[in-house]
């Protein structure tokens, strides 16, 4: 859920950056828009780093849960999966 919200925020930020780059090129507004575009780039960078951190933390938490839940834990099965679920065997 959180990653999806961050992806949407990143997408919207990118749309704003493209809009201000394309539509507002007047000399008077250009300086103001450069500052805004700079802030939007910083925001987008922060959002992208946040997405990475949330995904890594989620992967680690799920990995630890699976390792704790399964007695015959295998790294290759965790990463690549199995043909049939263990509960349906």
Short mmCIF file of N, CA and C in Angstrom, two decimals:
data_model
loop_
_atom_site.label_atom_id
_atom_site.label_comp_id
_atom_site.label_asym_id
_atom_site.label_seq_id
_atom_site.Cartn_x
_atom_site.Cartn_y
_atom_site.Cartn_z
N UNK A 1 0.80 -1.19 0.00
CA UNK A 1 0.00 0.00 0.00
C UNK A 1 0.85 1.27 0.00
N UNK A 2 1.84 1.30 0.90
CA UNK A 2 2.67 2.49 1.02
C UNK A 2 3.51 2.70 -0.24
N UNK A 3 4.03 1.62 -0.78
CA UNK A 3 4.84 1.73 -2.00
C UNK A 3 4.00 2.25 -3.16
N UNK A 4 2.76 1.80 -3.26
CA UNK A 4 1.88 2.28 -4.32
C UNK A 4 1.65 3.79 -4.19
N UNK A 5 1.40 4.26 -2.97
CA UNK A 5 1.21 5.69 -2.76
C UNK A 5 2.46 6.48 -3.13
N UNK A 6 3.62 5.96 -2.79
CA UNK A 6 4.87 6.63 -3.14
C UNK A 6 5.10 6.64 -4.65
N UNK A 7 4.74 5.54 -5.31
CA UNK A 7 4.86 5.50 -6.78
C UNK A 7 3.93 6.53 -7.44
N UNK A 8 2.72 6.64 -6.92
CA UNK A 8 1.78 7.63 -7.45
C UNK A 8 2.32 9.04 -7.21
N UNK A 9 2.87 9.29 -6.02
CA UNK A 9 3.44 10.60 -5.72
C UNK A 9 4.61 10.91 -6.65
N UNK A 10 5.44 9.92 -6.93
CA UNK A 10 6.57 10.11 -7.84
C UNK A 10 6.07 10.42 -9.26
N UNK A 11 5.05 9.72 -9.68
CA UNK A 11 4.47 9.94 -11.01
C UNK A 11 3.90 11.36 -11.11
N UNK A 12 3.15 11.78 -10.10
CA UNK A 12 2.56 13.12 -10.13
C UNK A 12 3.63 14.20 -10.09
N UNK A 13 4.66 13.99 -9.29
CA UNK A 13 5.76 14.94 -9.24
C UNK A 13 6.43 15.07 -10.59
N UNK A 14 6.64 13.94 -11.25
CA UNK A 14 7.23 13.96 -12.58
C UNK A 14 6.34 14.71 -13.57
N UNK A 15 5.03 14.53 -13.46
CA UNK A 15 4.10 15.26 -14.34
C UNK A 15 4.19 16.77 -14.11
N UNK A 16 4.29 17.19 -12.86
CA UNK A 16 4.43 18.62 -12.56
C UNK A 16 5.73 19.17 -13.14
N UNK A 17 6.81 18.42 -13.02
CA UNK A 17 8.10 18.85 -13.56
C UNK A 17 7.99 19.03 -15.08
N UNK A 18 7.41 18.06 -15.75
CA UNK A 18 7.26 18.16 -17.20
C UNK A 18 6.36 19.33 -17.58
N UNK A 19 5.29 19.55 -16.83
CA UNK A 19 4.37 20.64 -17.11
C UNK A 19 5.08 21.99 -17.00
N UNK A 20 5.81 22.21 -15.92
CA UNK A 20 6.48 23.49 -15.73
C UNK A 20 7.64 23.68 -16.71
N UNK A 21 8.27 22.61 -17.12
CA UNK A 21 9.33 22.72 -18.13
C UNK A 21 8.76 23.08 -19.49
N UNK A 22 7.63 22.53 -19.85
CA UNK A 22 7.08 22.71 -21.19
C UNK A 22 6.23 23.97 -21.35
N UNK A 23 5.39 24.26 -20.38
CA UNK A 23 4.38 25.30 -20.54
C UNK A 23 4.83 26.70 -20.10
N UNK A 24 5.71 26.77 -19.17
CA UNK A 24 6.04 28.07 -18.59
C UNK A 24 7.49 28.44 -18.89
N UNK A 25 7.68 29.04 -20.02
CA UNK A 25 9.05 29.41 -20.40
C UNK A 25 9.21 30.92 -20.54
N UNK A 26 8.27 31.71 -19.99
CA UNK A 26 8.39 33.17 -20.03
C UNK A 26 9.59 33.61 -19.19
N UNK A 27 10.16 34.74 -19.55
CA UNK A 27 11.36 35.23 -18.86
C UNK A 27 11.07 35.59 -17.41
N UNK A 28 9.93 36.23 -17.13
CA UNK A 28 9.60 36.61 -15.76
C UNK A 28 9.33 35.39 -14.89
N UNK A 29 8.56 34.46 -15.42
CA UNK A 29 8.18 33.28 -14.65
C UNK A 29 9.29 32.24 -14.61
N UNK A 30 10.23 32.32 -15.51
CA UNK A 30 11.25 31.28 -15.65
C UNK A 30 12.05 31.08 -14.36
N UNK A 31 12.45 32.17 -13.70
CA UNK A 31 13.23 32.06 -12.47
C UNK A 31 12.42 31.40 -11.36
N UNK A 32 11.18 31.81 -11.21
CA UNK A 32 10.30 31.21 -10.20
C UNK A 32 10.10 29.73 -10.49
N UNK A 33 9.89 29.41 -11.75
CA UNK A 33 9.66 28.01 -12.11
C UNK A 33 10.92 27.17 -11.97
N UNK A 34 12.08 27.77 -12.20
CA UNK A 34 13.33 27.02 -12.00
C UNK A 34 13.46 26.61 -10.54
N UNK A 35 13.12 27.53 -9.62
CA UNK A 35 13.17 27.20 -8.19
C UNK A 35 12.18 26.10 -7.86
N UNK A 36 10.97 26.22 -8.40
CA UNK A 36 9.94 25.21 -8.16
C UNK A 36 10.35 23.86 -8.73
N UNK A 37 10.89 23.87 -9.95
CA UNK A 37 11.33 22.63 -10.58
C UNK A 37 12.47 22.00 -9.78
N UNK A 38 13.36 22.82 -9.26
CA UNK A 38 14.45 22.31 -8.43
C UNK A 38 13.91 21.64 -7.17
N UNK A 39 12.93 22.26 -6.54
CA UNK A 39 12.31 21.67 -5.34
C UNK A 39 11.59 20.38 -5.69
N UNK A 40 10.91 20.37 -6.83
CA UNK A 40 10.21 19.16 -7.25
C UNK A 40 11.19 18.02 -7.55
N UNK A 41 12.34 18.34 -8.14
CA UNK A 41 13.37 17.31 -8.38
C UNK A 41 13.87 16.73 -7.06
N UNK A 42 14.09 17.60 -6.08
CA UNK A 42 14.54 17.12 -4.76
C UNK A 42 13.47 16.25 -4.12
N UNK A 43 12.21 16.66 -4.24
CA UNK A 43 11.10 15.87 -3.70
C UNK A 43 11.02 14.52 -4.38
N UNK A 44 11.16 14.50 -5.69
CA UNK A 44 11.09 13.24 -6.42
C UNK A 44 12.24 12.31 -6.04
N UNK A 45 13.42 12.87 -5.85
CA UNK A 45 14.56 12.06 -5.41
C UNK A 45 14.29 11.45 -4.03
N UNK A 46 13.75 12.25 -3.12
CA UNK A 46 13.43 11.75 -1.78
C UNK A 46 12.37 10.66 -1.85
N UNK A 47 11.37 10.85 -2.69
CA UNK A 47 10.32 9.83 -2.84
C UNK A 47 10.91 8.55 -3.40
N UNK A 48 11.78 8.65 -4.39
CA UNK A 48 12.38 7.46 -4.98
C UNK A 48 13.24 6.70 -3.98
N UNK A 49 14.01 7.42 -3.16
CA UNK A 49 14.79 6.76 -2.11
C UNK A 49 13.86 6.10 -1.10
N UNK A 50 12.75 6.76 -0.78
CA UNK A 50 11.79 6.19 0.16
C UNK A 50 11.19 4.90 -0.39
N UNK A 51 10.88 4.88 -1.68
CA UNK A 51 10.36 3.66 -2.30
C UNK A 51 11.35 2.53 -2.13
N UNK A 52 12.62 2.80 -2.41
CA UNK A 52 13.66 1.78 -2.28
C UNK A 52 13.74 1.26 -0.85
N UNK A 53 13.75 2.18 0.12
CA UNK A 53 13.87 1.79 1.53
C UNK A 53 12.67 0.95 1.96
N UNK A 54 11.46 1.36 1.58
CA UNK A 54 10.26 0.62 1.96
C UNK A 54 10.29 -0.78 1.35
N UNK A 55 10.71 -0.90 0.09
CA UNK A 55 10.78 -2.22 -0.54
C UNK A 55 11.82 -3.12 0.12
N UNK A 56 12.98 -2.57 0.46
CA UNK A 56 14.02 -3.37 1.11
C UNK A 56 13.56 -3.83 2.49
N UNK A 57 12.96 -2.93 3.26
CA UNK A 57 12.47 -3.30 4.60
C UNK A 57 11.38 -4.36 4.49
N UNK A 58 10.46 -4.19 3.53
CA UNK A 58 9.40 -5.18 3.33
C UNK A 58 9.96 -6.54 2.94
N UNK A 59 10.95 -6.54 2.06
CA UNK A 59 11.57 -7.80 1.66
C UNK A 59 12.22 -8.49 2.85
N UNK A 60 12.96 -7.73 3.66
CA UNK A 60 13.65 -8.31 4.82
C UNK A 60 12.64 -8.85 5.83
N UNK A 61 11.58 -8.09 6.11
CA UNK A 61 10.58 -8.56 7.08
C UNK A 61 9.88 -9.83 6.58
N UNK A 62 9.54 -9.87 5.30
CA UNK A 62 8.89 -11.06 4.75
C UNK A 62 9.86 -12.25 4.75
N UNK A 63 11.12 -11.99 4.42
CA UNK A 63 12.14 -13.04 4.45
C UNK A 63 12.26 -13.64 5.85
N UNK A 64 12.33 -12.78 6.86
CA UNK A 64 12.46 -13.27 8.24
C UNK A 64 11.22 -14.04 8.68
N UNK A 65 10.05 -13.59 8.27
CA UNK A 65 8.80 -14.29 8.59
C UNK A 65 8.79 -15.67 7.96
N UNK A 66 9.14 -15.76 6.68
CA UNK A 66 9.16 -17.05 6.00
C UNK A 66 10.21 -17.99 6.61
N UNK A 67 11.35 -17.44 6.97
CA UNK A 67 12.41 -18.27 7.56
C UNK A 67 11.97 -18.82 8.92
N UNK A 68 11.22 -18.01 9.67
CA UNK A 68 10.73 -18.43 10.97
C UNK A 68 9.59 -19.44 10.82
N UNK A 69 8.74 -19.29 9.80
CA UNK A 69 7.57 -20.15 9.63
C UNK A 69 7.88 -21.52 9.04
N UNK A 70 8.92 -21.62 8.23
CA UNK A 70 9.21 -22.89 7.53
C UNK A 70 10.46 -23.54 8.10
N UNK A 71 10.29 -24.81 8.50
CA UNK A 71 11.42 -25.54 9.09
C UNK A 71 12.47 -25.89 8.04
N UNK A 72 12.04 -26.29 6.86
CA UNK A 72 12.96 -26.65 5.78
C UNK A 72 13.14 -25.45 4.86
N UNK A 73 13.63 -24.36 5.40
CA UNK A 73 13.76 -23.13 4.63
C UNK A 73 14.91 -23.25 3.63
N UNK A 74 14.63 -22.82 2.41
CA UNK A 74 15.64 -22.83 1.36
C UNK A 74 15.67 -21.46 0.71
N UNK A 75 16.86 -20.90 0.57
CA UNK A 75 17.00 -19.59 -0.04
C UNK A 75 16.54 -19.60 -1.49
N UNK A 76 16.86 -20.67 -2.21
CA UNK A 76 16.46 -20.74 -3.62
C UNK A 76 14.94 -20.86 -3.75
N UNK A 77 14.30 -21.62 -2.86
CA UNK A 77 12.84 -21.71 -2.91
C UNK A 77 12.21 -20.37 -2.54
N UNK A 78 12.82 -19.66 -1.62
CA UNK A 78 12.29 -18.35 -1.25
C UNK A 78 12.37 -17.38 -2.42
N UNK A 79 13.51 -17.36 -3.10
CA UNK A 79 13.70 -16.41 -4.19
C UNK A 79 12.97 -16.80 -5.48
N UNK A 80 12.94 -18.09 -5.80
CA UNK A 80 12.40 -18.52 -7.08
C UNK A 80 11.05 -19.21 -6.99
N UNK A 81 10.61 -19.56 -5.78
CA UNK A 81 9.31 -20.17 -5.59
C UNK A 81 9.31 -21.66 -5.85
N UNK A 82 8.13 -22.26 -5.72
CA UNK A 82 7.94 -23.69 -5.96
C UNK A 82 6.74 -23.88 -6.89
N UNK A 83 6.63 -25.07 -7.46
CA UNK A 83 5.52 -25.35 -8.37
C UNK A 83 4.19 -25.40 -7.64
N UNK A 84 4.17 -26.04 -6.45
CA UNK A 84 2.91 -26.17 -5.69
C UNK A 84 3.13 -25.66 -4.27
N UNK A 85 2.09 -25.08 -3.74
CA UNK A 85 2.14 -24.55 -2.38
C UNK A 85 2.30 -25.68 -1.38
N UNK A 86 3.04 -25.45 -0.32
CA UNK A 86 3.30 -26.47 0.69
C UNK A 86 2.05 -26.95 1.39
N UNK A 87 1.04 -26.14 1.55
CA UNK A 87 -0.18 -26.54 2.25
C UNK A 87 -1.09 -27.40 1.38
N UNK A 88 -0.84 -27.50 0.07
CA UNK A 88 -1.70 -28.27 -0.84
C UNK A 88 -1.06 -29.58 -1.26
N UNK A 89 0.00 -29.98 -0.60
CA UNK A 89 0.68 -31.23 -0.96
C UNK A 89 0.03 -32.39 -0.27
#
